[in-house]
Short mmCIF file of C-alpha atoms in Angstrom, two decimals:
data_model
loop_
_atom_site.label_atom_id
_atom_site.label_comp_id
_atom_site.label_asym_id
_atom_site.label_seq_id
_atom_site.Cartn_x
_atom_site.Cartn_y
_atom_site.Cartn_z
CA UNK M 4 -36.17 -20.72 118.37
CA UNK M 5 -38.60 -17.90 118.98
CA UNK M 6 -40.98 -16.67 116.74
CA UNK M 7 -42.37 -12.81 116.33
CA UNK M 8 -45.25 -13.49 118.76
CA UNK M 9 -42.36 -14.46 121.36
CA UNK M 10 -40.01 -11.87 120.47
CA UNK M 11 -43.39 -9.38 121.30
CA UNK M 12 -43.91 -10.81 124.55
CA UNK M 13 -40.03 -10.65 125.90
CA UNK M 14 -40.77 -6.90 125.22
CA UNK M 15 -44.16 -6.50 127.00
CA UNK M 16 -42.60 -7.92 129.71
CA UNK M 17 -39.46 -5.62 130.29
CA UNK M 18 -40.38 -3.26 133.27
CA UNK M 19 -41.68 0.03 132.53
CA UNK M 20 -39.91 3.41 134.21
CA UNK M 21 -41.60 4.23 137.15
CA UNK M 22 -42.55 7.71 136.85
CA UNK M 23 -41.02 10.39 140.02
CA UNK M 24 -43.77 11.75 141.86
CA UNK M 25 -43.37 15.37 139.97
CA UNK M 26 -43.72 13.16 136.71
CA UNK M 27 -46.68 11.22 137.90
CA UNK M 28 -48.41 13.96 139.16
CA UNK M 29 -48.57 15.94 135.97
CA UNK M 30 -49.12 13.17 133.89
CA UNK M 31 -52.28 12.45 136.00
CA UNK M 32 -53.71 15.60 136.23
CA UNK M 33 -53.21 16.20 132.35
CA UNK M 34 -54.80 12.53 131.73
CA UNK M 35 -57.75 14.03 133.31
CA UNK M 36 -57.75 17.07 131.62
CA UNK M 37 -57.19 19.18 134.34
CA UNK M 38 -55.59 22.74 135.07
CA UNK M 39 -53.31 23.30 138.21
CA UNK M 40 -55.85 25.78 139.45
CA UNK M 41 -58.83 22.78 139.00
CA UNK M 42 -56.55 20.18 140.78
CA UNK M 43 -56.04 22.48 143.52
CA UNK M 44 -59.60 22.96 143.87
CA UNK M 45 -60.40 19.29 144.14
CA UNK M 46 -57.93 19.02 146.86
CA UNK M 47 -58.70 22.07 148.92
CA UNK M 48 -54.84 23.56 147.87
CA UNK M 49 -53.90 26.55 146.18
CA UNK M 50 -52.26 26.57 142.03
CA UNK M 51 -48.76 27.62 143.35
CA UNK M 52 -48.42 24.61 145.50
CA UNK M 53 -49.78 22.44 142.95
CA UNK M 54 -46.75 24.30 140.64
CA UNK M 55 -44.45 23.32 143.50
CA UNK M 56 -45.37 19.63 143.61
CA UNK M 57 -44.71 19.22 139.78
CA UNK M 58 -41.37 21.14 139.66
CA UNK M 59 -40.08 19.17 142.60
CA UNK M 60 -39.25 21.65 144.73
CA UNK M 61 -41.70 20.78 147.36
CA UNK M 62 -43.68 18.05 148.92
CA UNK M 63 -47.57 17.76 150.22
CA UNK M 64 -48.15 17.63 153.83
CA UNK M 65 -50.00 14.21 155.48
CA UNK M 66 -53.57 15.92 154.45
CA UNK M 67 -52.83 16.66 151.23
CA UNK M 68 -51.18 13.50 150.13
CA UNK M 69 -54.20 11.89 151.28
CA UNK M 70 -56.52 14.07 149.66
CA UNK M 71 -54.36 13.28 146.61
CA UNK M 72 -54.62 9.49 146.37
CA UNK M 73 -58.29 9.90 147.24
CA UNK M 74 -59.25 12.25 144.17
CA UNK M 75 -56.49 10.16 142.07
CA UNK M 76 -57.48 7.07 143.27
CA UNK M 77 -54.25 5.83 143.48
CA UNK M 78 -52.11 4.88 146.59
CA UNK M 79 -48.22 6.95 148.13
CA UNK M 80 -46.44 4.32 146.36
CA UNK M 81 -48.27 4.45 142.98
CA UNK M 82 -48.09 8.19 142.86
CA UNK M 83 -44.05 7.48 143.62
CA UNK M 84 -44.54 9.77 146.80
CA UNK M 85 -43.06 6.98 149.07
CA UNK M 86 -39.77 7.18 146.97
CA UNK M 87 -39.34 11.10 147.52
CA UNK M 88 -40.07 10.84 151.31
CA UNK M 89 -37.56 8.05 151.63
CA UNK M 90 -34.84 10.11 149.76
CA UNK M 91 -35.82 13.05 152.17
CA UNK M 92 -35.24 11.16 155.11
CA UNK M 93 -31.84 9.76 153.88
CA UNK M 94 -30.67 12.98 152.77
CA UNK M 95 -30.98 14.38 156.27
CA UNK M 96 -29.85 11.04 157.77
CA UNK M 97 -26.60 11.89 156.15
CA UNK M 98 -26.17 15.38 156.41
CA UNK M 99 -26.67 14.67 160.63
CA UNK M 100 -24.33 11.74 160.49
CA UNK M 101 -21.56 14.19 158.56
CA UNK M 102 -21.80 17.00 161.02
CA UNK M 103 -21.51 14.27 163.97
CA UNK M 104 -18.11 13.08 162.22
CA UNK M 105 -16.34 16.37 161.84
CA UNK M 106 -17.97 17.01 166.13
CA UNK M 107 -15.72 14.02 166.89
CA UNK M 108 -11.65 14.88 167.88
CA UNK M 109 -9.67 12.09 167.10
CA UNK M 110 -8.05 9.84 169.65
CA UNK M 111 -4.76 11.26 171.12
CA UNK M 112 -2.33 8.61 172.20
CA UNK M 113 -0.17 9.86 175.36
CA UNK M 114 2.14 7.33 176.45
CA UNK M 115 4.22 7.18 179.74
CA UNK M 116 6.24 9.66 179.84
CA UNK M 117 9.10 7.55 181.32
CA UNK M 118 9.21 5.48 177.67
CA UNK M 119 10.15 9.40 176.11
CA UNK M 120 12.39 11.49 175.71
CA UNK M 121 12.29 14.92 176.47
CA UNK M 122 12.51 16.30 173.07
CA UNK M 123 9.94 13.32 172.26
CA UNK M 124 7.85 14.92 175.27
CA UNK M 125 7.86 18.79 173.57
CA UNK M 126 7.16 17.39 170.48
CA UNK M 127 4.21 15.18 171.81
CA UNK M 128 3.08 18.31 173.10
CA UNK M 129 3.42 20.35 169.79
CA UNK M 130 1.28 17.96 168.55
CA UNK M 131 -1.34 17.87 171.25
CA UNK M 132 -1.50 21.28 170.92
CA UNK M 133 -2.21 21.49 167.06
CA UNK M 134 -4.52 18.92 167.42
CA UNK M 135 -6.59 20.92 170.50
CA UNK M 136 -6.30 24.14 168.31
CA UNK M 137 -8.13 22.36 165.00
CA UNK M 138 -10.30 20.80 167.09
CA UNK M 139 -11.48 24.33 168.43
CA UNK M 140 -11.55 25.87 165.06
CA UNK M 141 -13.88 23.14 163.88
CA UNK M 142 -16.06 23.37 166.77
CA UNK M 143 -15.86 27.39 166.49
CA UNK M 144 -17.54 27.06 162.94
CA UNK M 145 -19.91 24.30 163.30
CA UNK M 146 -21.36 27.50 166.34
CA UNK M 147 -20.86 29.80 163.50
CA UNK M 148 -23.19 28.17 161.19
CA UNK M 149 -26.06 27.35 164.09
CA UNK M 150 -25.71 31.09 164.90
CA UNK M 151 -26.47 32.35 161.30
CA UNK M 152 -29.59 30.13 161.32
CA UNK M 153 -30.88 30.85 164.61
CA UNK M 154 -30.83 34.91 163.73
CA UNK M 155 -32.33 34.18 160.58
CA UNK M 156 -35.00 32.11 161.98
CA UNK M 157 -35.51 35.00 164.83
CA UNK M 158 -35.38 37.30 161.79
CA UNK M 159 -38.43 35.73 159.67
CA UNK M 160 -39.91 35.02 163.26
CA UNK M 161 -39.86 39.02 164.36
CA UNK M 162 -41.26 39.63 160.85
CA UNK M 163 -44.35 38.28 162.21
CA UNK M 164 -46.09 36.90 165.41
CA UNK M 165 -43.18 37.99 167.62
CA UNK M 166 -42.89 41.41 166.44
CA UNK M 167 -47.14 41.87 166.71
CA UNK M 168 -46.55 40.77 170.59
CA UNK M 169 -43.58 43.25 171.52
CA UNK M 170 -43.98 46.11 168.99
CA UNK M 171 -44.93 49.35 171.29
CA UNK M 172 -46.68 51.28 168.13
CA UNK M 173 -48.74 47.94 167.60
CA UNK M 174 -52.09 49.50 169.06
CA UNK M 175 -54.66 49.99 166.41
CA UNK M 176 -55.06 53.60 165.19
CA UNK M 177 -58.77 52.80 163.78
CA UNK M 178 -62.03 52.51 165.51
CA UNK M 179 -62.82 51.76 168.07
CA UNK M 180 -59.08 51.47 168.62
CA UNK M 181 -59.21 47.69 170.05
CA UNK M 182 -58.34 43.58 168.75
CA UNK M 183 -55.35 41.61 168.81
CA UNK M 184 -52.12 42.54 166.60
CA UNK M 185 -51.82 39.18 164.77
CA UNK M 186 -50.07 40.60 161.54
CA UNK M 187 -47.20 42.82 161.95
CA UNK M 188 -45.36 41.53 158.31
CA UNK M 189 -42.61 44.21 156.71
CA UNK M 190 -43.29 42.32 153.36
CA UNK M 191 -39.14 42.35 152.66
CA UNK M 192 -39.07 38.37 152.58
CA UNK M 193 -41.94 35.93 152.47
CA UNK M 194 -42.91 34.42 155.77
CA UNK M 195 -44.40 30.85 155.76
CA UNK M 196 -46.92 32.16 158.70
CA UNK M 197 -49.17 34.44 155.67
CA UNK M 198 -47.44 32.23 152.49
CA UNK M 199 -47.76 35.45 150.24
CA UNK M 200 -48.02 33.85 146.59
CA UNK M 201 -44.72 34.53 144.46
CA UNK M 202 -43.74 33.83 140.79
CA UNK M 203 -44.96 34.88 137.27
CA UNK M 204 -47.61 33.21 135.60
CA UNK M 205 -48.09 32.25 132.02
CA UNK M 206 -48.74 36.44 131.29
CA UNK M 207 -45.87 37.57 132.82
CA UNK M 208 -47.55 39.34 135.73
CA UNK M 209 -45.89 38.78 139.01
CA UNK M 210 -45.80 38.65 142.70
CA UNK M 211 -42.13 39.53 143.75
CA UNK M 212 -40.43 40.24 147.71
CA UNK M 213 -37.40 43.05 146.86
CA UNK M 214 -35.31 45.10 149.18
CA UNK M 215 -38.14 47.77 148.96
CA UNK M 216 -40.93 45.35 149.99
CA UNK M 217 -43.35 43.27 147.83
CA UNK M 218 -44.06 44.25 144.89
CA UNK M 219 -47.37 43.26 142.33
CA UNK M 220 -46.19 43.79 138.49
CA UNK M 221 -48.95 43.69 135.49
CA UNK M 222 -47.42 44.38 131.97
CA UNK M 223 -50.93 44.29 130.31
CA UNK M 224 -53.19 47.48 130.13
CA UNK M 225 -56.73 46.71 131.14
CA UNK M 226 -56.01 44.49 133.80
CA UNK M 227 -54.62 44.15 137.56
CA UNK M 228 -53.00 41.24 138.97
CA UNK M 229 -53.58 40.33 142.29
CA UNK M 230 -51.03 39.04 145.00
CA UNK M 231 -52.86 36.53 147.75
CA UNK M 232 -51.87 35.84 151.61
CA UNK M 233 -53.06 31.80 150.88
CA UNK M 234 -52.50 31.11 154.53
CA UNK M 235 -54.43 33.78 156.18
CA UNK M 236 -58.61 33.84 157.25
CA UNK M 237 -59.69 36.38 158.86
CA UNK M 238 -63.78 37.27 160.02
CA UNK M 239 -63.62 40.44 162.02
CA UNK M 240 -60.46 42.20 161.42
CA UNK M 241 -58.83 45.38 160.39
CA UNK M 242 -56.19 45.41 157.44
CA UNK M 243 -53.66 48.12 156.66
CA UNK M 244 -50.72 48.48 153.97
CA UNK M 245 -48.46 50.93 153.00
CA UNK M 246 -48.70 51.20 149.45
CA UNK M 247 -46.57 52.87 146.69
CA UNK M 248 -47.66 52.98 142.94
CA UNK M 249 -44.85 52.97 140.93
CA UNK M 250 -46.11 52.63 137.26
CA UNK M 251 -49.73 52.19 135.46
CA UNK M 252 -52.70 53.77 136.97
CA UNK M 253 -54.27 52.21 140.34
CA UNK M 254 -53.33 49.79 143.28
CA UNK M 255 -55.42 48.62 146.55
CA UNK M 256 -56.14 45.61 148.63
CA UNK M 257 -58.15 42.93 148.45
CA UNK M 258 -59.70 40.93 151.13
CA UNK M 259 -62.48 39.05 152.37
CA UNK M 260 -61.05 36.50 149.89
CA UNK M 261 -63.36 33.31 150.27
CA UNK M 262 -62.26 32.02 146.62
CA UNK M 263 -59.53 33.38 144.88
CA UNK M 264 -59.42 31.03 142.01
CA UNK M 265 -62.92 32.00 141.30
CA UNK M 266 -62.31 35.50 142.30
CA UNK M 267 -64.96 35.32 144.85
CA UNK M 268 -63.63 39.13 147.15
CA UNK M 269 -64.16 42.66 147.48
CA UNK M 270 -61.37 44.99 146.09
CA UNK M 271 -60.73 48.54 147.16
CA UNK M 272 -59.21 49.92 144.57
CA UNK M 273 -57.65 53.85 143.79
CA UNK M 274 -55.93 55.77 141.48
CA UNK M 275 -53.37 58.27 141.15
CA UNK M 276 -55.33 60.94 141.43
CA UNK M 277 -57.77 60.32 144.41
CA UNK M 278 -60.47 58.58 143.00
CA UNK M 279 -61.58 55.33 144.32
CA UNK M 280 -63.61 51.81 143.78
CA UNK M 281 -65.19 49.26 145.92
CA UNK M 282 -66.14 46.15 143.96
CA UNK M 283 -67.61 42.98 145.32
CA UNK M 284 -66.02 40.57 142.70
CA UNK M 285 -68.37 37.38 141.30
CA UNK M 286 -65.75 35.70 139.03
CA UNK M 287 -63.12 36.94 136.89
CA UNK M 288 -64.79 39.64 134.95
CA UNK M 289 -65.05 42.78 136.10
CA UNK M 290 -67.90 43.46 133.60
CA UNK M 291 -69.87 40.89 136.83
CA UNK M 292 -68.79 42.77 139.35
CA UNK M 293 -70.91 44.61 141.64
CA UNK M 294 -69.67 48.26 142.39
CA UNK M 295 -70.48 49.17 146.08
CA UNK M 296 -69.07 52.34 146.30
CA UNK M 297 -67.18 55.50 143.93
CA UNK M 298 -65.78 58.74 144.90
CA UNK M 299 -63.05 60.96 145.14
CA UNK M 300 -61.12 61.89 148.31
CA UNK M 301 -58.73 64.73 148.63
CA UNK M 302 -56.35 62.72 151.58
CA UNK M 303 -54.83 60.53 149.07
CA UNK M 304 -51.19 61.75 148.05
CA UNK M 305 -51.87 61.99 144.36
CA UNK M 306 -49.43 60.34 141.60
CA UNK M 307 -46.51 58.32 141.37
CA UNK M 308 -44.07 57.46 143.47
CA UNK M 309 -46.28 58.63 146.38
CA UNK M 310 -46.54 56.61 149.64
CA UNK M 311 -50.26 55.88 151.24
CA UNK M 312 -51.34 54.01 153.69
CA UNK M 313 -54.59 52.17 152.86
CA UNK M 314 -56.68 50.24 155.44
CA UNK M 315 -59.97 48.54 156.14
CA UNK M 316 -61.92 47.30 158.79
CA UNK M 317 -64.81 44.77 158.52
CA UNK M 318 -67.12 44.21 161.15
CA UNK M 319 -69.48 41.73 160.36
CA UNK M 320 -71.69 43.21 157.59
CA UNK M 321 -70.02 46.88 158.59
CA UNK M 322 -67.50 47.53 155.79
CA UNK M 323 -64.95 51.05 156.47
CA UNK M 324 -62.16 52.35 154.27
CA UNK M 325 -59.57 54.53 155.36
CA UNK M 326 -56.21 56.69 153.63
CA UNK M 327 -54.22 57.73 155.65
CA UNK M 328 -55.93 56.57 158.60
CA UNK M 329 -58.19 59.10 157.79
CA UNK M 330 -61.61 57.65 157.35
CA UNK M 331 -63.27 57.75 153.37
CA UNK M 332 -66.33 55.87 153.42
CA UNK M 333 -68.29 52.89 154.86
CA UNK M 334 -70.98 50.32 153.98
CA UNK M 335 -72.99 47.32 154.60
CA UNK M 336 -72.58 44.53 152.92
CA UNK M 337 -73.14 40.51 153.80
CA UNK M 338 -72.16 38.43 150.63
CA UNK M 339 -68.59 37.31 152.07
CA UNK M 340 -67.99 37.08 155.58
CA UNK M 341 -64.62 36.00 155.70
CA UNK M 342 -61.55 35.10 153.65
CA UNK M 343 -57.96 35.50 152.48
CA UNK M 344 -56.68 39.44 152.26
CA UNK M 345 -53.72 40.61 149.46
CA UNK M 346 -52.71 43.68 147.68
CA UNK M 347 -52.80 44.33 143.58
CA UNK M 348 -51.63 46.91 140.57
CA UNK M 349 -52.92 47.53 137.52
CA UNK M 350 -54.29 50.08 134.72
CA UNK M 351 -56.75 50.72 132.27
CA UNK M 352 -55.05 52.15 129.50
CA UNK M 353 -51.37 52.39 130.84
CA UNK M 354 -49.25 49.79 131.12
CA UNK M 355 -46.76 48.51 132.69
CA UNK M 356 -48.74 48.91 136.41
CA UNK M 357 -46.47 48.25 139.70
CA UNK M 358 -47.20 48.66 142.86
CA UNK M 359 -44.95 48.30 146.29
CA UNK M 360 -46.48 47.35 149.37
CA UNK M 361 -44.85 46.99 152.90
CA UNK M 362 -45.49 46.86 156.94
CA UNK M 363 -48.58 45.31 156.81
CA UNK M 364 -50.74 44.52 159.49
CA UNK M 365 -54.19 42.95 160.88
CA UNK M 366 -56.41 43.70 164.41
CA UNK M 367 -58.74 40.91 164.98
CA UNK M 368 -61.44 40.47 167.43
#
């Protein structure tokens, strides 16, 4: 017969439900008190992959699953990533073992045609026939599908390296009208080679690819939300985007990014009516950041709706800024040296700000 103290250990020893890796992942970062943005920073990621991870859409690459059980101190199989790369690799054991079944014809059977008839023989033959006929039809849209994906993939591809190699209006229009095309990106659809960011976060401001290009969306007067390249570095380079502000008050660019969880990059930033700003950003307050140049320029094709193309080109501590390829001002400055670029809306007193950038491209040395 067993007492309340057995009865207590029966139950301690019933396994526990081991958590998925999206599960365990959360549950440790929140046991240590952390934000996506700080868990990202301890493992040298960025907050949307970290988003990725927990909604199980995604999975970390061999450097940062190690950097992962390193700052968790916990090994693949405790953080239940072992389970979700195992049910990767049998879901695409599958789907290649289904398309070889429906490659394979089934076995005809001809006999001697001796042992047959001849109506036997024409209908042997109606048969062969039907079967030859489905057989081609299958094959014909198995090549159907392959097709689709390899234009896509050329699509994304030409969005990008392919189309900086081979485009003939490539050259760069600033001085001193040399570098390497190594961004040629329309901004229509994202392309894994920059890794634009994408989403809404907690305030509703977004980061969104549409027909029209990609668009940065703040609802909130008094601030601007910026939209990040999280794959790109660039030293000596020259940036340019076509930009369109839709609503609010002011758009621009941003690069030099060394840190843009800590906001650590300049901004170029200008209104709808000419004027513009060059901060160096410290953190997240603007009230810290240091204004390196502000001015008015009369190339700028004031108010709404109105498409300009903004560019600039940093050359080691040599900082230019053009509109409309048409040169506004340059600098010196040394504090970042190299870094992420992107593009951002927003508005002092009017909200909502949007802004619609497309055909973006970098020169590099």
């Amino acid at each position: 017969m067993q007492g309340a103290g057995d009865k207590e250990r029966v139950e301690q020893q019933k396994p526990l439900k081991k958590r998925t890796f999206p599960e365990q992942l959360k549950y440790q970062r929140e046991l240590r008190g952390w934000s996506q943005a700080k868990m990202a920073e301890e493992i040298g990621a960025t907050p949307n992959r970290i988003s990725s991870w927990e909604r199980g859409i995604a999975l970390p690459g061999a450097y940062l699953r190690e950097q992962l059980c390193l700052r968790l101190d916990m090994n693949a199989q405790e953080l239940g990533l072992l389970a979700m790369i195992e049910e990767d690799l049998s879901a695409a054991s599958e789907s290649v073992s289904s398309v070889q079944q429906q490659m394979l014809a089934p076995p005809i059977d001809i006999p001697d045609p001796s042992e047959v008839s001849q109506k036997q023989l024409s209908d042997r033959a109606s048969a062969s026939h039907s079967v030859g006929v489905k057989r081609i039809s299958r094959l014909r849209a198995i090549l159907t599908v392959v097709i689709v994906l390899l234009v896509s993939l050329l699509i994304i591809v030409w969005s990008g390296p392919l189309n900086a190699i081979f485009n003939p209006n490539a050259t760069n229009p600033y001085p001193p009208h040399s570098g390497q095309l190594i961004l040629n990106d329309t901004l229509q659809n994202q392309n894994n080679t920059e890794n634009w960011q994408e989403g809404t976060n907690s305030q509703q401001a977004s980061c969104i690819f549409e027909a029209q290009g990609y668009v940065a969306f703040q609802p909130h007067a008094g601030y601007f939300h910026a939209c990040i390249a999280q794959k790109t570095d660039y030293t000596n380079f020259t940036y340019e985007v076509a930009m369109t502000i839709e609503q609010g008050e002011f758009g621009g660019i941003i690069f030099r990014s060394e840190n843009s969880v800590d906001s650590h990059y300049y901004i170029f930033r200008i209104h709808t009516d000419g004027s513009y700003w060059l901060y160096r950003f410290v953190d997240s307050n603007i009230e810290h950041a240091i204004l390196l140049q502000h001015s008015t320029t009369q190339v700028f094709n004031t108010g709404l709706g109105k498409g300009n193309v903004i560019a600039v080109s940093a050359q080691s501590s040599t900082l230019t800024f053009y509109i409309n390829r048409q040169q506004v001002c340059a600098l010196q400055d040394a504090a970042y040296t190299h870094g992420q670029i992107g593009v951002f809306a927003g508005s002092l007193e009017q909200a909502p700000s949007q802004a619609i950038f497309k055909d973006a491209k970098v020169w590099t040395r």
